[in-house]
Every structure is written in structure tokens, then in C-alpha cells.
Amino acid sequence: MYDLIIIGAGPAGISMAVEAVNSGINTENILIIEKTHEHSFTIRKYYLDNKIVTANFKGFTPVCTGTMCLTDSSKVETITYLDKAISNSRLNVCYNETVHKIIKEKNNGIFEIETDKKNYKTKIIAIAVGILGKPNKPDYKIPSSLKRKVFFDITTIEIKNSNVLVVGGGDSAAEYSQFLVQENNNITLSYRKNKFTRMNSINKESIDALIKENKIEVQFNSIISNLEDENNKPKVTINNEDKTFDYIVYALGGTTPENFLKTIGIEFNGPDPVLKEGYETNIPGLFLLGDLTAGKKGGSIIWAFNSANTAMAKICNNYLNC
């Protein structure tokens, strides 16, 4: 049981953990879960070595309100600063670990987090993932005329009583398929390998059960080479055979943060999550940080630091004994 689990080891997530330690929370009761192999992956990947990480970004004034603060710095200086924050506060970061599910237990208000490695329980959750994630797309062209028939998540449109092709073999593909079956759809699940290798055990068991009940048709070793518009329906070429569906849902990885948040149960107003005081969501005890609180264009590194300080104040006042 943790006091606080933070999802995402970027500037917002790291500063959240630092704020918690400085508020008196024992570092052993704080955990950061990061899906990549190192912290601040976005800065490492998208910033050139000589690019300055600016404190004032897209109009956000660089006024620090919390423990962590940084002026305009090079990429190396920024990474070093965050390295020291992790080291000095003795933060516990689990790398190469992806969160699949977040469930709040009704009887005691505790959160259970399921990852691809293990399960955790915590009193408070702070989600600090970036907004740069995009769904992976296939190599072949998707006709623009099919934009209302081809999707990369299942939150965009209500799909019922239809023939749906789900493309993918991971947990997202499994969860999309299970949901779509409940909506009385006929599901064909297309996967390029000869067996499922990326699903967790729960999803694998659920898909196997639906296959036995003839509620899902699975096509292993299926290679889609082409997609065309046939009378406003997607026609795909799978292993040199043409098949037409009402909809296609791709689950090829790279799920967008918006879809991830919606599957947890976080409410949205248009493209933005609904946030209360201290960046708390409609789910009590679940907070958003950094870019997720600054709109679609994202915020600055100072915004990330300050959002952690603001959220921690709310957490201390309402939930934890700081």
C-alpha cells in the first residue's frame, strides 16, 4: 500500500514526488511508474542536444511556486537537474512498466493499479503523462473518405450492431474487442502473428472465452496490405483476400493520453479533462499534472513543477497527513 503513486517520470511526475517528500511523506510510500527505460523521455527524444529548454514556453510566465525551479537551460542541464532531484530525494522509479488499468475500490476508496508487471494499491494517484503520444498507424494509406469509419480508439464514436474489424494483438485490441462485443457488434480480430504474445493474462482469458462462445473471430497470421472505400465502407485486403466491414478500429500501440484517461472514467468537456481545485479530477483522489492540465498545446517545465506543488497542497489538505 502506497500513499502516492505517480504515473509518468517527466518533470511533472518527478516534481510531484519531490513535493510529496518535502511535505513529509516517507519516500518509501511514494512510487513513480514510467513506461520507458529512462525519465524525461520526451525531452531526451524530441530536443536536440543544443536546444534550450525554456522556462517561459508558449506564454506561460516562469514564476516558480513550488520546491523545484529551473531557468532557461540546455537539454543536458535539464536532465542533470532532474537526475539530482531523483537522487537527492531518493525517489523510487519503476522503469519499463506500463499501466493497463486503474480501478478505485468502492468499499474503501483505495486505488488498484494493474501494470504489465504487477499490481499496486495506493491512496492517491497523480497522472503526469505528456500529450505527445500518438496512436501508431498502418503503413498503407487510409482514404480520407473513411474518416468516419476508421478509428484508433473506441471513445470517438458509438459503435453498435455492426461488423467491426479490430486490428492488433495487445491489451488495447483485447479490451476494445470485449467492449464492442458488449455493444452487440460482430468482431473480427486481425493479428499478424500466430498467437497472442502481448496480452496480459486477464485479457487473454477473456478473449479465449469469447472465441469459444463464437462471439469473436480471430484471424492469426493476417497481413493487411490495402484499404479502400467501397460504398462508404472500409474494404481491406487481408492475405490477398478482400473483406468489407462497417468499421475498423486500429489498436497498434501508442494510445493517446485522452483515450487512456477516458477509459479510467475521467470526465471530459470537449477535448479537455474536467478539473477541480488542485487539478483533481471527477474521481476523488485522482489528480492530473503538467501538460494534462494546460490544454492541448501543453505547458512549460515551470508549469509542470507548479502544477505538482498545487496538487500536493490539495492532497495534504484533504487526504494525507503531511
PDB file of C-alpha atoms in Angstrom:
ATOM      1  CA  MET A   1       0.000   0.000   0.000  1.00  0.00           C
ATOM      2  CA  TYR A   2       1.409   3.350  -1.080  1.00  0.00           C
ATOM      3  CA  ASP A   3       0.354   6.853  -0.084  1.00  0.00           C
ATOM      4  CA  LEU A   4       1.003   8.181  -3.578  1.00  0.00           C
ATOM      5  CA  ILE A   5       1.655   6.582  -6.938  1.00  0.00           C
ATOM      6  CA  ILE A   6       2.658   8.806  -9.841  1.00  0.00           C
ATOM      7  CA  ILE A   7       2.306   7.687 -13.449  1.00  0.00           C
ATOM      8  CA  GLY A   8       4.973   9.275 -15.625  1.00  0.00           C
ATOM      9  CA  ALA A   9       8.574  10.191 -14.799  1.00  0.00           C
ATOM     10  CA  GLY A  10       8.836  13.516 -16.591  1.00  0.00           C
ATOM     11  CA  PRO A  11       9.287  16.933 -14.980  1.00  0.00           C
ATOM     12  CA  ALA A  12       5.719  16.933 -13.584  1.00  0.00           C
ATOM     13  CA  GLY A  13       5.933  13.423 -12.154  1.00  0.00           C
ATOM     14  CA  ILE A  14       9.391  13.893 -10.650  1.00  0.00           C
ATOM     15  CA  SER A  15       8.465  17.244  -9.105  1.00  0.00           C
ATOM     16  CA  MET A  16       5.278  15.705  -7.674  1.00  0.00           C
ATOM     17  CA  ALA A  17       7.329  13.090  -5.854  1.00  0.00           C
ATOM     18  CA  VAL A  18       9.759  15.751  -4.615  1.00  0.00           C
ATOM     19  CA  GLU A  19       6.857  17.876  -3.347  1.00  0.00           C
ATOM     20  CA  ALA A  20       5.478  14.841  -1.519  1.00  0.00           C
ATOM     21  CA  VAL A  21       8.811  14.119   0.173  1.00  0.00           C
ATOM     22  CA  ASN A  22       9.174  17.755   1.191  1.00  0.00           C
ATOM     23  CA  SER A  23       5.635  17.627   2.601  1.00  0.00           C
ATOM     24  CA  GLY A  24       6.706  14.895   4.972  1.00  0.00           C
ATOM     25  CA  ILE A  25       5.577  11.790   3.081  1.00  0.00           C
ATOM     26  CA  ASN A  26       8.037   8.947   3.549  1.00  0.00           C
ATOM     27  CA  THR A  27       9.842   8.215   0.279  1.00  0.00           C
ATOM     28  CA  GLU A  28       9.084   4.517   0.772  1.00  0.00           C
ATOM     29  CA  ASN A  29       5.388   5.335   0.437  1.00  0.00           C
ATOM     30  CA  ILE A  30       5.838   7.063  -2.937  1.00  0.00           C
ATOM     31  CA  LEU A  31       6.236   5.272  -6.273  1.00  0.00           C
ATOM     32  CA  ILE A  32       6.728   6.564  -9.816  1.00  0.00           C
ATOM     33  CA  ILE A  33       5.809   4.252 -12.712  1.00  0.00           C
ATOM     34  CA  GLU A  34       7.416   5.052 -16.082  1.00  0.00           C
ATOM     35  CA  LYS A  35       6.725   3.131 -19.298  1.00  0.00           C
ATOM     36  CA  THR A  36      10.069   3.957 -20.960  1.00  0.00           C
ATOM     37  CA  HIS A  37      13.556   2.968 -19.855  1.00  0.00           C
ATOM     38  CA  GLU A  38      14.531   6.412 -18.509  1.00  0.00           C
ATOM     39  CA  HIS A  39      12.972   9.524 -17.033  1.00  0.00           C
ATOM     40  CA  SER A  40      12.069  12.646 -19.070  1.00  0.00           C
ATOM     41  CA  PHE A  41      11.883  10.608 -22.258  1.00  0.00           C
ATOM     42  CA  THR A  42      10.145  13.370 -24.246  1.00  0.00           C
ATOM     43  CA  ILE A  43      12.926  15.871 -23.554  1.00  0.00           C
ATOM     44  CA  ARG A  44      15.566  13.284 -24.409  1.00  0.00           C
ATOM     45  CA  LYS A  45      13.847  12.254 -27.654  1.00  0.00           C
ATOM     46  CA  TYR A  46      12.420  15.472 -29.066  1.00  0.00           C
ATOM     47  CA  TYR A  47      15.029  18.033 -28.023  1.00  0.00           C
ATOM     48  CA  LEU A  48      18.288  18.417 -29.899  1.00  0.00           C
ATOM     49  CA  ASP A  49      21.393  18.418 -27.736  1.00  0.00           C
ATOM     50  CA  ASN A  50      21.971  22.126 -28.299  1.00  0.00           C
ATOM     51  CA  LYS A  51      18.304  23.129 -27.902  1.00  0.00           C
ATOM     52  CA  ILE A  52      17.463  25.295 -24.903  1.00  0.00           C
ATOM     53  CA  VAL A  53      14.700  24.050 -22.622  1.00  0.00           C
ATOM     54  CA  THR A  54      12.950  27.349 -21.979  1.00  0.00           C
ATOM     55  CA  ALA A  55      11.285  28.158 -18.685  1.00  0.00           C
ATOM     56  CA  ASN A  56       8.841  30.523 -20.394  1.00  0.00           C
ATOM     57  CA  PHE A  57       7.035  28.461 -23.012  1.00  0.00           C
ATOM     58  CA  LYS A  58       4.059  29.499 -25.169  1.00  0.00           C
ATOM     59  CA  GLY A  59       3.210  32.461 -22.962  1.00  0.00           C
ATOM     60  CA  PHE A  60       3.392  30.810 -19.549  1.00  0.00           C
ATOM     61  CA  THR A  61       5.213  33.129 -17.141  1.00  0.00           C
ATOM     62  CA  PRO A  62       8.161  31.367 -15.454  1.00  0.00           C
ATOM     63  CA  VAL A  63       7.280  32.139 -11.829  1.00  0.00           C
ATOM     64  CA  CYS A  64       8.084  29.191  -9.588  1.00  0.00           C
ATOM     65  CA  THR A  65       5.631  28.420  -6.791  1.00  0.00           C
ATOM     66  CA  GLY A  66       6.966  25.079  -5.595  1.00  0.00           C
ATOM     67  CA  THR A  67      10.130  23.331  -4.476  1.00  0.00           C
ATOM     68  CA  MET A  68      11.577  22.781  -7.938  1.00  0.00           C
ATOM     69  CA  CYS A  69      12.537  25.616 -10.272  1.00  0.00           C
ATOM     70  CA  LEU A  70      14.616  25.942 -13.426  1.00  0.00           C
ATOM     71  CA  THR A  71      15.632  28.844 -15.631  1.00  0.00           C
ATOM     72  CA  ASP A  72      16.412  28.521 -19.344  1.00  0.00           C
ATOM     73  CA  SER A  73      18.756  25.539 -19.521  1.00  0.00           C
ATOM     74  CA  SER A  74      20.354  23.252 -22.051  1.00  0.00           C
ATOM     75  CA  LYS A  75      18.995  19.774 -22.583  1.00  0.00           C
ATOM     76  CA  VAL A  76      21.899  18.294 -20.625  1.00  0.00           C
ATOM     77  CA  GLU A  77      21.475  20.764 -17.755  1.00  0.00           C
ATOM     78  CA  THR A  78      17.754  19.996 -17.543  1.00  0.00           C
ATOM     79  CA  ILE A  79      18.283  16.230 -17.472  1.00  0.00           C
ATOM     80  CA  THR A  80      21.039  16.642 -14.869  1.00  0.00           C
ATOM     81  CA  TYR A  81      18.758  18.772 -12.689  1.00  0.00           C
ATOM     82  CA  LEU A  82      16.070  16.079 -12.799  1.00  0.00           C
ATOM     83  CA  ASP A  83      18.667  13.349 -12.177  1.00  0.00           C
ATOM     84  CA  LYS A  84      19.694  15.133  -8.990  1.00  0.00           C
ATOM     85  CA  ALA A  85      16.091  15.571  -7.907  1.00  0.00           C
ATOM     86  CA  ILE A  86      15.566  11.807  -8.128  1.00  0.00           C
ATOM     87  CA  SER A  87      18.835  11.082  -6.345  1.00  0.00           C
ATOM     88  CA  ASN A  88      18.577  13.701  -3.590  1.00  0.00           C
ATOM     89  CA  SER A  89      15.008  12.714  -2.679  1.00  0.00           C
ATOM     90  CA  ARG A  90      15.807   9.005  -3.092  1.00  0.00           C
ATOM     91  CA  LEU A  91      12.801   8.513  -5.322  1.00  0.00           C
ATOM     92  CA  ASN A  92      11.652   5.032  -6.277  1.00  0.00           C
ATOM     93  CA  VAL A  93      11.051   4.822 -10.035  1.00  0.00           C
ATOM     94  CA  CYS A  94       9.917   1.657 -11.805  1.00  0.00           C
ATOM     95  CA  TYR A  95      11.033   1.883 -15.452  1.00  0.00           C
ATOM     96  CA  ASN A  96       9.846  -0.159 -18.454  1.00  0.00           C
ATOM     97  CA  GLU A  97       6.451  -0.658 -16.812  1.00  0.00           C
ATOM     98  CA  THR A  98       3.136   0.184 -18.487  1.00  0.00           C
ATOM     99  CA  VAL A  99      -0.106   0.879 -16.640  1.00  0.00           C
ATOM    100  CA  HIS A 100      -3.076  -1.039 -18.079  1.00  0.00           C
ATOM    101  CA  LYS A 101      -5.876  -0.370 -15.626  1.00  0.00           C
ATOM    102  CA  ILE A 102      -6.762   1.898 -12.730  1.00  0.00           C
ATOM    103  CA  ILE A 103      -9.718   0.908 -10.573  1.00  0.00           C
ATOM    104  CA  LYS A 104     -10.998   2.622  -7.450  1.00  0.00           C
ATOM    105  CA  GLU A 105     -12.390   0.186  -4.900  1.00  0.00           C
ATOM    106  CA  LYS A 106     -15.853   1.284  -3.801  1.00  0.00           C
ATOM    107  CA  ASN A 107     -15.726  -0.036  -0.253  1.00  0.00           C
ATOM    108  CA  ASN A 108     -12.569   1.768   0.918  1.00  0.00           C
ATOM    109  CA  GLY A 109     -11.662   4.303  -1.775  1.00  0.00           C
ATOM    110  CA  ILE A 110      -8.295   2.668  -2.424  1.00  0.00           C
ATOM    111  CA  PHE A 111      -6.938   2.638  -5.972  1.00  0.00           C
ATOM    112  CA  GLU A 112      -5.694  -0.569  -7.566  1.00  0.00           C
ATOM    113  CA  ILE A 113      -3.248  -0.185 -10.443  1.00  0.00           C
ATOM    114  CA  GLU A 114      -2.584  -3.029 -12.843  1.00  0.00           C
ATOM    115  CA  THR A 115       0.595  -2.873 -14.930  1.00  0.00           C
ATOM    116  CA  ASP A 116       2.252  -5.314 -17.295  1.00  0.00           C
ATOM    117  CA  LYS A 117       4.433  -6.459 -14.383  1.00  0.00           C
ATOM    118  CA  LYS A 118       2.397  -6.406 -11.165  1.00  0.00           C
ATOM    119  CA  ASN A 119      -0.477  -4.823  -9.228  1.00  0.00           C
ATOM    120  CA  TYR A 120      -0.235  -1.966  -6.740  1.00  0.00           C
ATOM    121  CA  LYS A 121      -2.533  -0.276  -4.243  1.00  0.00           C
ATOM    122  CA  THR A 122      -2.415   3.384  -3.280  1.00  0.00           C
ATOM    123  CA  LYS A 123      -4.419   6.078  -1.530  1.00  0.00           C
ATOM    124  CA  ILE A 124      -3.725   8.797  -4.117  1.00  0.00           C
ATOM    125  CA  ILE A 125      -2.839   8.760  -7.833  1.00  0.00           C
ATOM    126  CA  ALA A 126      -1.240  11.533  -9.876  1.00  0.00           C
ATOM    127  CA  ILE A 127      -1.100  11.074 -13.654  1.00  0.00           C
ATOM    128  CA  ALA A 128       1.734  13.027 -15.247  1.00  0.00           C
ATOM    129  CA  VAL A 129       1.977  11.669 -18.787  1.00  0.00           C
ATOM    130  CA  GLY A 130       2.702  14.001 -21.708  1.00  0.00           C
ATOM    131  CA  ILE A 131       0.487  14.909 -24.647  1.00  0.00           C
ATOM    132  CA  LEU A 132       2.892  13.951 -27.426  1.00  0.00           C
ATOM    133  CA  GLY A 133       1.765  10.342 -27.624  1.00  0.00           C
ATOM    134  CA  LYS A 134       0.003   9.415 -30.860  1.00  0.00           C
ATOM    135  CA  PRO A 135      -1.532   6.134 -31.951  1.00  0.00           C
ATOM    136  CA  ASN A 136       0.571   4.043 -34.292  1.00  0.00           C
ATOM    137  CA  LYS A 137      -0.819   3.884 -37.803  1.00  0.00           C
ATOM    138  CA  PRO A 138      -0.511   1.249 -40.547  1.00  0.00           C
ATOM    139  CA  ASP A 139       1.938   1.566 -43.438  1.00  0.00           C
ATOM    140  CA  TYR A 140      -0.771   1.585 -46.105  1.00  0.00           C
ATOM    141  CA  LYS A 141      -2.864   4.656 -46.895  1.00  0.00           C
ATOM    142  CA  ILE A 142      -6.192   5.286 -45.170  1.00  0.00           C
ATOM    143  CA  PRO A 143      -8.611   7.050 -47.567  1.00  0.00           C
ATOM    144  CA  SER A 144      -9.798  10.401 -46.228  1.00  0.00           C
ATOM    145  CA  SER A 145     -13.364   9.476 -47.227  1.00  0.00           C
ATOM    146  CA  LEU A 146     -13.309   6.816 -44.484  1.00  0.00           C
ATOM    147  CA  LYS A 147     -12.511   9.150 -41.597  1.00  0.00           C
ATOM    148  CA  ARG A 148     -15.897   8.372 -40.001  1.00  0.00           C
ATOM    149  CA  LYS A 149     -15.387   4.636 -40.436  1.00  0.00           C
ATOM    150  CA  VAL A 150     -11.787   4.120 -39.309  1.00  0.00           C
ATOM    151  CA  PHE A 151     -10.706   4.848 -35.731  1.00  0.00           C
ATOM    152  CA  PHE A 152      -7.768   4.451 -33.378  1.00  0.00           C
ATOM    153  CA  ASP A 153      -9.807   4.232 -30.171  1.00  0.00           C
ATOM    154  CA  ILE A 154     -13.404   3.463 -29.138  1.00  0.00           C
ATOM    155  CA  THR A 155     -14.202   6.769 -27.440  1.00  0.00           C
ATOM    156  CA  THR A 156     -14.589   8.742 -30.678  1.00  0.00           C
ATOM    157  CA  ILE A 157     -17.947   7.332 -31.798  1.00  0.00           C
ATOM    158  CA  GLU A 158     -20.615   4.947 -30.536  1.00  0.00           C
ATOM    159  CA  ILE A 159     -20.430   1.668 -32.469  1.00  0.00           C
ATOM    160  CA  LYS A 160     -23.331  -0.772 -32.132  1.00  0.00           C
ATOM    161  CA  ASN A 161     -24.873  -3.608 -34.124  1.00  0.00           C
ATOM    162  CA  SER A 162     -22.105  -3.509 -36.723  1.00  0.00           C
ATOM    163  CA  ASN A 163     -19.403  -5.646 -38.314  1.00  0.00           C
ATOM    164  CA  VAL A 164     -16.139  -4.370 -36.893  1.00  0.00           C
ATOM    165  CA  LEU A 165     -12.555  -5.276 -37.694  1.00  0.00           C
ATOM    166  CA  VAL A 166     -10.155  -4.760 -34.786  1.00  0.00           C
ATOM    167  CA  VAL A 167      -6.505  -4.744 -35.842  1.00  0.00           C
ATOM    168  CA  GLY A 168      -3.879  -5.587 -33.223  1.00  0.00           C
ATOM    169  CA  GLY A 169      -2.869  -8.226 -30.703  1.00  0.00           C
ATOM    170  CA  GLY A 170      -2.148  -6.395 -27.460  1.00  0.00           C
ATOM    171  CA  ASP A 171      -4.193  -5.375 -24.452  1.00  0.00           C
ATOM    172  CA  SER A 172      -5.846  -2.437 -26.212  1.00  0.00           C
ATOM    173  CA  ALA A 173      -7.057  -4.729 -29.002  1.00  0.00           C
ATOM    174  CA  ALA A 174      -8.402  -7.179 -26.433  1.00  0.00           C
ATOM    175  CA  GLU A 175     -10.168  -4.507 -24.395  1.00  0.00           C
ATOM    176  CA  TYR A 176     -11.653  -2.842 -27.476  1.00  0.00           C
ATOM    177  CA  SER A 177     -12.940  -6.215 -28.681  1.00  0.00           C
ATOM    178  CA  GLN A 178     -14.513  -7.069 -25.327  1.00  0.00           C
ATOM    179  CA  PHE A 179     -16.261  -3.710 -25.143  1.00  0.00           C
ATOM    180  CA  LEU A 180     -17.511  -3.895 -28.728  1.00  0.00           C
ATOM    181  CA  VAL A 181     -18.945  -7.378 -28.155  1.00  0.00           C
ATOM    182  CA  GLN A 182     -20.968  -5.958 -25.266  1.00  0.00           C
ATOM    183  CA  GLU A 183     -22.371  -3.387 -27.711  1.00  0.00           C
ATOM    184  CA  ASN A 184     -23.749  -6.226 -29.865  1.00  0.00           C
ATOM    185  CA  ASN A 185     -21.142  -5.936 -32.619  1.00  0.00           C
ATOM    186  CA  ASN A 186     -19.721  -8.768 -34.720  1.00  0.00           C
ATOM    187  CA  ILE A 187     -15.976  -8.659 -34.160  1.00  0.00           C
ATOM    188  CA  THR A 188     -13.138  -9.901 -36.324  1.00  0.00           C
ATOM    189  CA  LEU A 189      -9.765  -9.575 -34.611  1.00  0.00           C
ATOM    190  CA  SER A 190      -6.830  -9.446 -37.030  1.00  0.00           C
ATOM    191  CA  TYR A 191      -3.314 -10.144 -35.725  1.00  0.00           C
ATOM    192  CA  ARG A 192      -0.166 -10.534 -37.770  1.00  0.00           C
ATOM    193  CA  LYS A 193       1.419 -13.180 -35.505  1.00  0.00           C
ATOM    194  CA  ASN A 194       0.391 -16.804 -34.982  1.00  0.00           C
ATOM    195  CA  LYS A 195      -0.617 -16.316 -31.334  1.00  0.00           C
ATOM    196  CA  PHE A 196      -1.178 -13.573 -28.769  1.00  0.00           C
ATOM    197  CA  THR A 197       2.081 -12.662 -27.054  1.00  0.00           C
ATOM    198  CA  ARG A 198       1.474  -9.169 -25.688  1.00  0.00           C
ATOM    199  CA  MET A 199      -1.806  -9.564 -23.757  1.00  0.00           C
ATOM    200  CA  ASN A 200      -1.922  -9.796 -20.001  1.00  0.00           C
ATOM    201  CA  SER A 201      -3.415 -12.975 -18.580  1.00  0.00           C
ATOM    202  CA  ILE A 202      -6.819 -11.440 -17.783  1.00  0.00           C
ATOM    203  CA  ASN A 203      -7.366 -10.163 -21.322  1.00  0.00           C
ATOM    204  CA  LYS A 204      -6.053 -13.395 -22.826  1.00  0.00           C
ATOM    205  CA  GLU A 205      -8.547 -15.459 -20.807  1.00  0.00           C
ATOM    206  CA  SER A 206     -11.409 -13.132 -21.754  1.00  0.00           C
ATOM    207  CA  ILE A 207     -10.588 -13.284 -25.470  1.00  0.00           C
ATOM    208  CA  ASP A 208     -10.241 -17.074 -25.360  1.00  0.00           C
ATOM    209  CA  ALA A 209     -13.670 -17.323 -23.731  1.00  0.00           C
ATOM    210  CA  LEU A 210     -15.260 -15.082 -26.390  1.00  0.00           C
ATOM    211  CA  ILE A 211     -13.668 -17.180 -29.124  1.00  0.00           C
ATOM    212  CA  LYS A 212     -15.178 -20.361 -27.645  1.00  0.00           C
ATOM    213  CA  GLU A 213     -18.568 -18.630 -27.491  1.00  0.00           C
ATOM    214  CA  ASN A 214     -18.215 -17.670 -31.176  1.00  0.00           C
ATOM    215  CA  LYS A 215     -18.509 -14.002 -30.277  1.00  0.00           C
ATOM    216  CA  ILE A 216     -15.126 -13.106 -31.772  1.00  0.00           C
ATOM    217  CA  GLU A 217     -13.462 -14.428 -34.904  1.00  0.00           C
ATOM    218  CA  VAL A 218      -9.677 -14.248 -34.683  1.00  0.00           C
ATOM    219  CA  GLN A 219      -7.503 -14.275 -37.778  1.00  0.00           C
ATOM    220  CA  PHE A 220      -3.898 -15.042 -36.906  1.00  0.00           C
ATOM    221  CA  ASN A 221      -1.029 -14.550 -39.366  1.00  0.00           C
ATOM    222  CA  SER A 222      -3.184 -11.964 -41.118  1.00  0.00           C
ATOM    223  CA  ILE A 223      -1.421  -9.277 -43.125  1.00  0.00           C
ATOM    224  CA  ILE A 224      -3.445  -6.296 -44.298  1.00  0.00           C
ATOM    225  CA  SER A 225      -1.921  -4.835 -47.446  1.00  0.00           C
ATOM    226  CA  ASN A 226      -4.557  -2.374 -48.637  1.00  0.00           C
ATOM    227  CA  LEU A 227      -7.579  -0.354 -47.535  1.00  0.00           C
ATOM    228  CA  GLU A 228     -10.172   1.101 -49.911  1.00  0.00           C
ATOM    229  CA  ASP A 229     -13.506   2.880 -49.766  1.00  0.00           C
ATOM    230  CA  GLU A 230     -16.284   0.674 -51.117  1.00  0.00           C
ATOM    231  CA  ASN A 231     -19.646   2.472 -50.972  1.00  0.00           C
ATOM    232  CA  ASN A 232     -18.568   4.325 -47.829  1.00  0.00           C
ATOM    233  CA  LYS A 233     -17.413   1.149 -46.134  1.00  0.00           C
ATOM    234  CA  PRO A 234     -13.813   0.084 -45.480  1.00  0.00           C
ATOM    235  CA  LYS A 235     -12.694  -2.774 -47.713  1.00  0.00           C
ATOM    236  CA  VAL A 236      -9.429  -4.373 -46.633  1.00  0.00           C
ATOM    237  CA  THR A 237      -7.163  -6.815 -48.382  1.00  0.00           C
ATOM    238  CA  ILE A 238      -6.141  -9.483 -45.859  1.00  0.00           C
ATOM    239  CA  ASN A 239      -3.721 -12.125 -47.143  1.00  0.00           C
ATOM    240  CA  ASN A 240      -4.769 -11.258 -50.706  1.00  0.00           C
ATOM    241  CA  GLU A 241      -8.484 -11.647 -49.924  1.00  0.00           C
ATOM    242  CA  ASP A 242     -10.864  -8.651 -49.915  1.00  0.00           C
ATOM    243  CA  LYS A 243     -13.268  -8.194 -46.995  1.00  0.00           C
ATOM    244  CA  THR A 244     -15.657  -5.347 -46.213  1.00  0.00           C
ATOM    245  CA  PHE A 245     -16.631  -4.103 -42.744  1.00  0.00           C
ATOM    246  CA  ASP A 246     -18.762  -1.354 -41.273  1.00  0.00           C
ATOM    247  CA  TYR A 247     -15.888  -0.036 -39.147  1.00  0.00           C
ATOM    248  CA  ILE A 248     -12.203  -0.614 -38.484  1.00  0.00           C
ATOM    249  CA  VAL A 249     -10.570   0.031 -35.122  1.00  0.00           C
ATOM    250  CA  TYR A 250      -6.771   0.020 -35.023  1.00  0.00           C
ATOM    251  CA  ALA A 251      -5.050  -0.915 -31.765  1.00  0.00           C
ATOM    252  CA  LEU A 252      -1.425  -0.838 -32.856  1.00  0.00           C
ATOM    253  CA  GLY A 253       0.037   0.813 -29.774  1.00  0.00           C
ATOM    254  CA  GLY A 254       0.731   4.401 -28.889  1.00  0.00           C
ATOM    255  CA  THR A 255      -2.655   5.001 -27.255  1.00  0.00           C
ATOM    256  CA  THR A 256      -3.354   8.696 -26.808  1.00  0.00           C
ATOM    257  CA  PRO A 257      -3.486  10.080 -23.256  1.00  0.00           C
ATOM    258  CA  GLU A 258      -7.085  11.216 -23.842  1.00  0.00           C
ATOM    259  CA  ASN A 259      -8.251   7.693 -24.544  1.00  0.00           C
ATOM    260  CA  PHE A 260      -6.323   6.343 -21.552  1.00  0.00           C
ATOM    261  CA  LEU A 261      -7.924   8.921 -19.249  1.00  0.00           C
ATOM    262  CA  LYS A 262     -11.424   8.246 -20.555  1.00  0.00           C
ATOM    263  CA  THR A 263     -11.115   4.512 -20.013  1.00  0.00           C
ATOM    264  CA  ILE A 264     -10.291   5.220 -16.359  1.00  0.00           C
ATOM    265  CA  GLY A 265     -13.519   7.194 -16.041  1.00  0.00           C
ATOM    266  CA  ILE A 266     -12.208  10.754 -16.074  1.00  0.00           C
ATOM    267  CA  GLU A 267     -14.802  13.193 -17.380  1.00  0.00           C
ATOM    268  CA  PHE A 268     -14.052  15.496 -20.327  1.00  0.00           C
ATOM    269  CA  ASN A 269     -15.500  18.787 -21.503  1.00  0.00           C
ATOM    270  CA  GLY A 270     -14.767  18.648 -25.209  1.00  0.00           C
ATOM    271  CA  PRO A 271     -11.058  17.916 -25.629  1.00  0.00           C
ATOM    272  CA  ASP A 272     -10.095  18.856 -22.062  1.00  0.00           C
ATOM    273  CA  PRO A 273     -10.426  16.850 -18.838  1.00  0.00           C
ATOM    274  CA  VAL A 274     -12.737  18.332 -16.219  1.00  0.00           C
ATOM    275  CA  LEU A 275     -10.564  19.500 -13.327  1.00  0.00           C
ATOM    276  CA  LYS A 276     -11.427  20.834  -9.901  1.00  0.00           C
ATOM    277  CA  GLU A 277      -9.316  22.665  -7.341  1.00  0.00           C
ATOM    278  CA  GLY A 278      -5.735  21.431  -7.225  1.00  0.00           C
ATOM    279  CA  TYR A 279      -6.090  19.656 -10.604  1.00  0.00           C
ATOM    280  CA  GLU A 280      -8.232  16.928  -9.063  1.00  0.00           C
ATOM    281  CA  THR A 281     -10.461  15.020 -11.491  1.00  0.00           C
ATOM    282  CA  ASN A 282     -14.066  13.938 -11.001  1.00  0.00           C
ATOM    283  CA  ILE A 283     -12.596  10.831  -9.336  1.00  0.00           C
ATOM    284  CA  PRO A 284     -11.693  11.848  -5.752  1.00  0.00           C
ATOM    285  CA  GLY A 285      -8.018  11.278  -5.043  1.00  0.00           C
ATOM    286  CA  LEU A 286      -7.011  11.129  -8.713  1.00  0.00           C
ATOM    287  CA  PHE A 287      -5.039  14.151  -9.951  1.00  0.00           C
ATOM    288  CA  LEU A 288      -3.606  15.272 -13.290  1.00  0.00           C
ATOM    289  CA  LEU A 289      -0.329  17.155 -13.671  1.00  0.00           C
ATOM    290  CA  GLY A 290       1.771  19.031 -16.221  1.00  0.00           C
ATOM    291  CA  ASP A 291       0.658  19.109 -19.847  1.00  0.00           C
ATOM    292  CA  LEU A 292      -2.622  17.393 -18.990  1.00  0.00           C
ATOM    293  CA  THR A 293      -3.664  20.495 -17.024  1.00  0.00           C
ATOM    294  CA  ALA A 294      -2.517  23.084 -19.572  1.00  0.00           C
ATOM    295  CA  GLY A 295      -4.705  22.303 -22.566  1.00  0.00           C
ATOM    296  CA  LYS A 296      -3.865  20.696 -25.888  1.00  0.00           C
ATOM    297  CA  LYS A 297      -0.789  22.847 -26.540  1.00  0.00           C
ATOM    298  CA  GLY A 298       0.848  21.867 -23.295  1.00  0.00           C
ATOM    299  CA  GLY A 299       2.707  23.954 -20.773  1.00  0.00           C
ATOM    300  CA  SER A 300       6.225  24.826 -19.771  1.00  0.00           C
ATOM    301  CA  ILE A 301       8.564  22.950 -17.486  1.00  0.00           C
ATOM    302  CA  ILE A 302       7.754  25.539 -14.824  1.00  0.00           C
ATOM    303  CA  TRP A 303       4.059  24.864 -15.380  1.00  0.00           C
ATOM    304  CA  ALA A 304       4.798  21.195 -14.732  1.00  0.00           C
ATOM    305  CA  PHE A 305       6.657  21.991 -11.500  1.00  0.00           C
ATOM    306  CA  ASN A 306       3.955  24.403 -10.310  1.00  0.00           C
ATOM    307  CA  SER A 307       1.098  22.006 -11.064  1.00  0.00           C
ATOM    308  CA  ALA A 308       2.745  19.446  -8.790  1.00  0.00           C
ATOM    309  CA  ASN A 309       3.010  21.985  -5.978  1.00  0.00           C
ATOM    310  CA  THR A 310      -0.656  22.972  -6.399  1.00  0.00           C
ATOM    311  CA  ALA A 311      -1.847  19.368  -6.452  1.00  0.00           C
ATOM    312  CA  MET A 312       0.243  18.462  -3.411  1.00  0.00           C
ATOM    313  CA  ALA A 313      -1.323  21.284  -1.395  1.00  0.00           C
ATOM    314  CA  LYS A 314      -4.770  19.875  -2.152  1.00  0.00           C
ATOM    315  CA  ILE A 315      -3.656  16.333  -1.307  1.00  0.00           C
ATOM    316  CA  CYS A 316      -2.212  17.459   2.032  1.00  0.00           C
ATOM    317  CA  ASN A 317      -5.333  19.417   2.932  1.00  0.00           C
ATOM    318  CA  ASN A 318      -7.834  16.718   2.014  1.00  0.00           C
ATOM    319  CA  TYR A 319      -6.215  13.277   2.018  1.00  0.00           C
ATOM    320  CA  LEU A 320      -2.780  12.704   3.569  1.00  0.00           C
ATOM    321  CA  ASN A 321      -1.216  13.705   6.870  1.00  0.00           C
ATOM    322  CA  CYS A 322       1.539  15.970   5.564  1.00  0.00           C
TER     323      CYS A 322
END
